[in-house]
Every structure is written in C-alpha cells, then in structure tokens.
Coordinates of N, CA, C and O in Angstrom, one line a residue:
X278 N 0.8 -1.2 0.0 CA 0.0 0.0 0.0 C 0.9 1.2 0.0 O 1.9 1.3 0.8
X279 N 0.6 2.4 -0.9 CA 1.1 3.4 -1.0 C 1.2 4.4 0.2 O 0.3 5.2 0.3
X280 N 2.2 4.4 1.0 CA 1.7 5.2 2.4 C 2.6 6.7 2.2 O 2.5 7.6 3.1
X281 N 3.1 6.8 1.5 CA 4.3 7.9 1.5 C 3.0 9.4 1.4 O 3.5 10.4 1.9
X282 N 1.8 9.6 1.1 CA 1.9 11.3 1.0 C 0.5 11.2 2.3 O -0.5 11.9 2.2
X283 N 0.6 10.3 3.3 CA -0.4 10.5 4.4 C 0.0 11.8 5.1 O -0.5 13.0 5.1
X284 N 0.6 11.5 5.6 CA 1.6 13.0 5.7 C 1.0 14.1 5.5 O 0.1 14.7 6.1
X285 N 1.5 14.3 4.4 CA 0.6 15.6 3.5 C -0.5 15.8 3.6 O -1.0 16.7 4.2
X286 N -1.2 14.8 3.0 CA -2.5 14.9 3.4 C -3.5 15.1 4.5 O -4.7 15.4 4.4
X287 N -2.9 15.1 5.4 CA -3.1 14.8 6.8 C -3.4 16.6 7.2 O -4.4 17.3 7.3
X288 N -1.9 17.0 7.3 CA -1.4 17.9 7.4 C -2.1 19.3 6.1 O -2.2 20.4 6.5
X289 N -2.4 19.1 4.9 CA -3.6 19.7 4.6 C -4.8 20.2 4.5 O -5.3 21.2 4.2
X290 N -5.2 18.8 4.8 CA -6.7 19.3 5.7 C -7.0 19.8 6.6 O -8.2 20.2 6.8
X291 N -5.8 19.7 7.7 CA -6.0 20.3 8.8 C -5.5 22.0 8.4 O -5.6 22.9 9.3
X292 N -5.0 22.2 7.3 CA -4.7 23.9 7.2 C -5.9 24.3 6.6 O -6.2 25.5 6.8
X293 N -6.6 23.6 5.7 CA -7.6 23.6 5.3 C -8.7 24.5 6.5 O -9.2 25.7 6.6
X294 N -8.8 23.6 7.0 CA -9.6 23.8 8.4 C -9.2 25.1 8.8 O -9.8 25.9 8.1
X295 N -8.6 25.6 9.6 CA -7.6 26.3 10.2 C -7.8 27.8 9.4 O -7.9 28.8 10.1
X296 N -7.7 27.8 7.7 CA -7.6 28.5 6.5 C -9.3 29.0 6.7 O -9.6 30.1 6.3
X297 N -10.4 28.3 7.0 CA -12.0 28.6 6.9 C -12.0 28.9 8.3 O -12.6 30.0 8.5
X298 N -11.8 28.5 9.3 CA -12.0 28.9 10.8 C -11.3 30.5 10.7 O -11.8 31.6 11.0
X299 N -10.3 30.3 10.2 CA -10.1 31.8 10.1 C -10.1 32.7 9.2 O -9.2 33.5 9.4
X300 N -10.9 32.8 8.1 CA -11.7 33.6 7.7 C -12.9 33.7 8.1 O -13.5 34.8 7.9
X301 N -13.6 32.6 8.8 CA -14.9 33.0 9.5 C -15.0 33.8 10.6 O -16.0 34.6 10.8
X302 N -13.5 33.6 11.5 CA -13.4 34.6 12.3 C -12.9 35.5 12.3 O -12.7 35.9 13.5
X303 N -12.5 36.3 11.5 CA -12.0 37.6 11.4 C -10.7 37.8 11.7 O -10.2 38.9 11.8
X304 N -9.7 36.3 12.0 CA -8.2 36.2 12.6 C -7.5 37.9 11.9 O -7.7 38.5 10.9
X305 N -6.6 38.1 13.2 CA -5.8 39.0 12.3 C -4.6 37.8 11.6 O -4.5 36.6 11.9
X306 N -3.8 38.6 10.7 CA -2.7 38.3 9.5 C -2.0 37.5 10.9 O -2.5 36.4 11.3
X307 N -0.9 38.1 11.5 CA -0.1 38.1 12.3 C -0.6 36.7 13.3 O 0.3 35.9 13.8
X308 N -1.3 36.7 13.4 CA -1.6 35.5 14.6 C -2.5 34.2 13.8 O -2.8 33.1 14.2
X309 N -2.7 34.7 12.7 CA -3.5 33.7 11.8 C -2.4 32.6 10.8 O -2.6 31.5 10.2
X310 N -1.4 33.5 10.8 CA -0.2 32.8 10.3 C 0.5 31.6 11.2 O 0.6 30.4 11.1
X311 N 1.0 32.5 12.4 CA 1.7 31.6 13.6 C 0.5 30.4 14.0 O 0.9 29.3 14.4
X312 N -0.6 30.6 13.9 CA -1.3 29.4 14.4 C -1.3 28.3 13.2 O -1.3 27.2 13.6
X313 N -1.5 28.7 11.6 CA -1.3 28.2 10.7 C -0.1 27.3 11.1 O -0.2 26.1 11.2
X314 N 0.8 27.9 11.2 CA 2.5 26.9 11.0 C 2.4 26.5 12.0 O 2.7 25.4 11.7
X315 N 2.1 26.4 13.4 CA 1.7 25.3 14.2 C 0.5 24.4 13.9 O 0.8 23.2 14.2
X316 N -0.3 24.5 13.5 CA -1.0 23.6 12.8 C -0.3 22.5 11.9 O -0.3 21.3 12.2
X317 N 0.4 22.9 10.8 CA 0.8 22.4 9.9 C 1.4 21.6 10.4 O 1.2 20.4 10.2
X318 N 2.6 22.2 11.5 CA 4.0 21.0 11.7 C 3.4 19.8 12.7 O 3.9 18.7 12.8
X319 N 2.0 20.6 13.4 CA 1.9 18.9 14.3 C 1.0 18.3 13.7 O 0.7 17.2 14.2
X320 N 0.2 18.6 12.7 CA -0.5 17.5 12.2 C 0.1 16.5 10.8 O -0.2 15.6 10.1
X321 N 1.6 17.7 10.8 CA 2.7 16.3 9.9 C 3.0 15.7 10.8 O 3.1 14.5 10.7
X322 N 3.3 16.1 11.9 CA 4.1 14.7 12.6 C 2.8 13.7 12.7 O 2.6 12.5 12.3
X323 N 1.9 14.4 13.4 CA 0.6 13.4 13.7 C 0.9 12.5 12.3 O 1.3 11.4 12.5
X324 N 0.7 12.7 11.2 CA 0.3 12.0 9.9 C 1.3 11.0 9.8 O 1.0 9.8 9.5
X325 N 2.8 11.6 10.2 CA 4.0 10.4 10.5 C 3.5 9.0 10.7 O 3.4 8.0 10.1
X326 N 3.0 9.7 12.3 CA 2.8 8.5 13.3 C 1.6 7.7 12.6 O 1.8 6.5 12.7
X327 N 0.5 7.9 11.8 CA -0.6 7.6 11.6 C 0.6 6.5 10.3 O 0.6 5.3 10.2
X328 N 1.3 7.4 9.4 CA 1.6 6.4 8.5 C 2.2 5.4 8.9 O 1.7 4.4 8.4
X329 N 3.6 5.3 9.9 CA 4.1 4.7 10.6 C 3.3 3.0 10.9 O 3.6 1.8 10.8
X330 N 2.2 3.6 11.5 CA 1.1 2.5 12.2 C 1.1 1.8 10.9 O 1.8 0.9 10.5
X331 N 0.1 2.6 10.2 CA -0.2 1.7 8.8 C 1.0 0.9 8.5 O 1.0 -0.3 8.7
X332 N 1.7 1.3 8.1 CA 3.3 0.3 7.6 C 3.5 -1.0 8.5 O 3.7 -2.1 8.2
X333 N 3.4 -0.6 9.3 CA 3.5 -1.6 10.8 C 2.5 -2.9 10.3 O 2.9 -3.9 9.8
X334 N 1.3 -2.5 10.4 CA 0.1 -3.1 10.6 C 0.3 -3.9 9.0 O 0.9 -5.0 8.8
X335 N -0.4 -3.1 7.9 CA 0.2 -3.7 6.8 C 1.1 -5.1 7.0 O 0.6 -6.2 7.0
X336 N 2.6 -4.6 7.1 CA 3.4 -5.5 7.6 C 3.7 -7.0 7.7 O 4.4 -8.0 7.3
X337 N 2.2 -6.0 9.3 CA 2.4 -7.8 10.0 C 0.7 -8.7 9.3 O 0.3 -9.8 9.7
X338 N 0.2 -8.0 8.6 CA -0.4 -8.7 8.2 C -0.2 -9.8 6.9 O -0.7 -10.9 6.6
X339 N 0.7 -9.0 6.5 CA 1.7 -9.8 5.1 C 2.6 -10.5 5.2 O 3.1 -11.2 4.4
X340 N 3.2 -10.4 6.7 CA 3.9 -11.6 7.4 C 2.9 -13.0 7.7 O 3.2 -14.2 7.4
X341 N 1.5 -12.3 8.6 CA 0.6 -13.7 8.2 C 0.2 -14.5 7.4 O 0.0 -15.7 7.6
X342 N 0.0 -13.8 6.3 CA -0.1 -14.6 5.1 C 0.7 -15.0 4.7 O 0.2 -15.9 4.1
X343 N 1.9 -15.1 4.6 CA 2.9 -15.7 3.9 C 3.3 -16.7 4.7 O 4.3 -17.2 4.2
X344 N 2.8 -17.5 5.9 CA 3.0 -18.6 6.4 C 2.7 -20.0 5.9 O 2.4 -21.0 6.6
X345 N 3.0 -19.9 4.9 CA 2.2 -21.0 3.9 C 0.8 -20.4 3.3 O 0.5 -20.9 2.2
X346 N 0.0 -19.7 3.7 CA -1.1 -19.7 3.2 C -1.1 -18.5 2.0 O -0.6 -17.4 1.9
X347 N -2.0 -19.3 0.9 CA -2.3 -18.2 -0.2 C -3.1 -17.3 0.3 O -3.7 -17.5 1.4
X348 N -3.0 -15.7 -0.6 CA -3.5 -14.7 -0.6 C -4.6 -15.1 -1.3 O -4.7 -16.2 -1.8
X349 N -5.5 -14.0 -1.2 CA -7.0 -14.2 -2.3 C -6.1 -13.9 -3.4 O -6.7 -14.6 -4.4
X350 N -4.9 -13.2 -4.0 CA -5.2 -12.6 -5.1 C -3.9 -13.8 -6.0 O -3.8 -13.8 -7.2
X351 N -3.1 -14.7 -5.1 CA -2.4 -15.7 -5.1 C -3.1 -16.8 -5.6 O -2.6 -17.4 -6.5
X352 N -4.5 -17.2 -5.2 CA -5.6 -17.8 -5.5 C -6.1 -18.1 -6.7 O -6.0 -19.1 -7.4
X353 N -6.8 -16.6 -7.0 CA -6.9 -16.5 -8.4 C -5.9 -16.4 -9.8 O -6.0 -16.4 -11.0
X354 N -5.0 -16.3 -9.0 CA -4.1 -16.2 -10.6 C -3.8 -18.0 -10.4 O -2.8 -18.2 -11.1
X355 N -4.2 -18.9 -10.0 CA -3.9 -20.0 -10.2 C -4.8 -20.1 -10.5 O -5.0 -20.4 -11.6
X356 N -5.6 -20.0 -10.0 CA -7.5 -20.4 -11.0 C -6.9 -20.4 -12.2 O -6.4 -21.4 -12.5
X357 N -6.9 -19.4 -12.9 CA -7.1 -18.8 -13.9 C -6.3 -19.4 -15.1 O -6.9 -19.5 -16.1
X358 N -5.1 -19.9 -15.1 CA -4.9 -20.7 -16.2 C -5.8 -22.0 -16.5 O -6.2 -22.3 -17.6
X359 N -6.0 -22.8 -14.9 CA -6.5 -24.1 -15.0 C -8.3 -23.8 -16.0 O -8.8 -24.6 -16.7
X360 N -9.1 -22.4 -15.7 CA -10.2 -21.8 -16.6 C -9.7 -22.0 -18.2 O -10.6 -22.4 -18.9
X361 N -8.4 -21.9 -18.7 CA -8.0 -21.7 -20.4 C -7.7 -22.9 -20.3 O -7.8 -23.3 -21.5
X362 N -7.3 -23.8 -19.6 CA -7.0 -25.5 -20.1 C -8.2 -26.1 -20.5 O -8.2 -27.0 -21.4
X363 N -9.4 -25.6 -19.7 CA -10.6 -26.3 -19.6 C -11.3 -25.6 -21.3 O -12.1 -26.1 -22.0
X364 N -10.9 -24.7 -21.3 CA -11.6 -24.0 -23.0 C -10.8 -24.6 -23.9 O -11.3 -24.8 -25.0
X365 N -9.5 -24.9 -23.6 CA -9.1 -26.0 -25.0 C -9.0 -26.9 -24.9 O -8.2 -27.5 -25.7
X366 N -9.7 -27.8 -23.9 CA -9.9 -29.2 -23.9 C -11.4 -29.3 -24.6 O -11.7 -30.3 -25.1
X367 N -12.3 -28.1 -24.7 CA -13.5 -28.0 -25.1 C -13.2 -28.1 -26.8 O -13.9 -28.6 -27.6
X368 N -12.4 -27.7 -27.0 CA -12.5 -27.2 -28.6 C -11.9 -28.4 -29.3 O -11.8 -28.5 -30.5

C-alpha cells in the first residue's frame, strides 16, 4: 500500500480547516499565520505517526499470510490458467 503522502495529506486538511476557521473569524494576518505553521507542523508529525502505524500493521499482516497460506489474489491467478486448459480441452 502506498503510504508515502499521508503525511501531507493529513497535514492539509487540517490547514484547510484552520484557513475557513479563520476567515470565519476575522483572525488577524499576524496571529493567523503563527497558528497556521503550528497547525501544519503537528498535524505532519501526527500523519507520521498515523503512517508509521499503517506500515506496521500492513506488515504484520503480510507476514501472516505468507506462512504458507495463499492470498486471495495468489488464489486466483492459479484459477485462472487451470479456466484456459478447460476451453481447449473443449474445442
């Protein structure tokens, strides 16, 4: 799984937010900025930690499967030739 721009993501919706809270409220420039760049930097780290987990978890879930057992998607790509043997035994 692609985990590299949670981060970002994370981290711009919460400026997002932050960007309409303060235009709703009338923020001045000056204090609307500094709250901005604290926003930003801890909801990148928050996104870290969030991606971090995911990686982890991911992981150890791909460690379980591979204990001998097929994946679902391991599964079907073996179906699937034994499907084309069976159409040219038909013909």
């Amino acid at each position: 799984m692609k985990t590299k721009p949670i981060p970002a993501i994370v981290m711009l919706v919460a400026g997002l937010v932050v960007c309409i809270a303060g235009m709703a409220g009338h923020m001045e420039t000056g204090r609307f900025v500094k709250m901005l760049l604290v926003v930003l930097i801890v909801f990148y780290i928050i996104g870290g930690i969030v991606k971090l987990l995911i990686d982890k978890n991911f992981k150890d879930m791909e460690e379980e499967t591979t204990d001998g057992e097929e994946t679902p998607a391991e599964a079907e790509e073996k179906e699937e030739p034994e499907q084309e043997s069976d159409e040219q035994d038909e013909k």
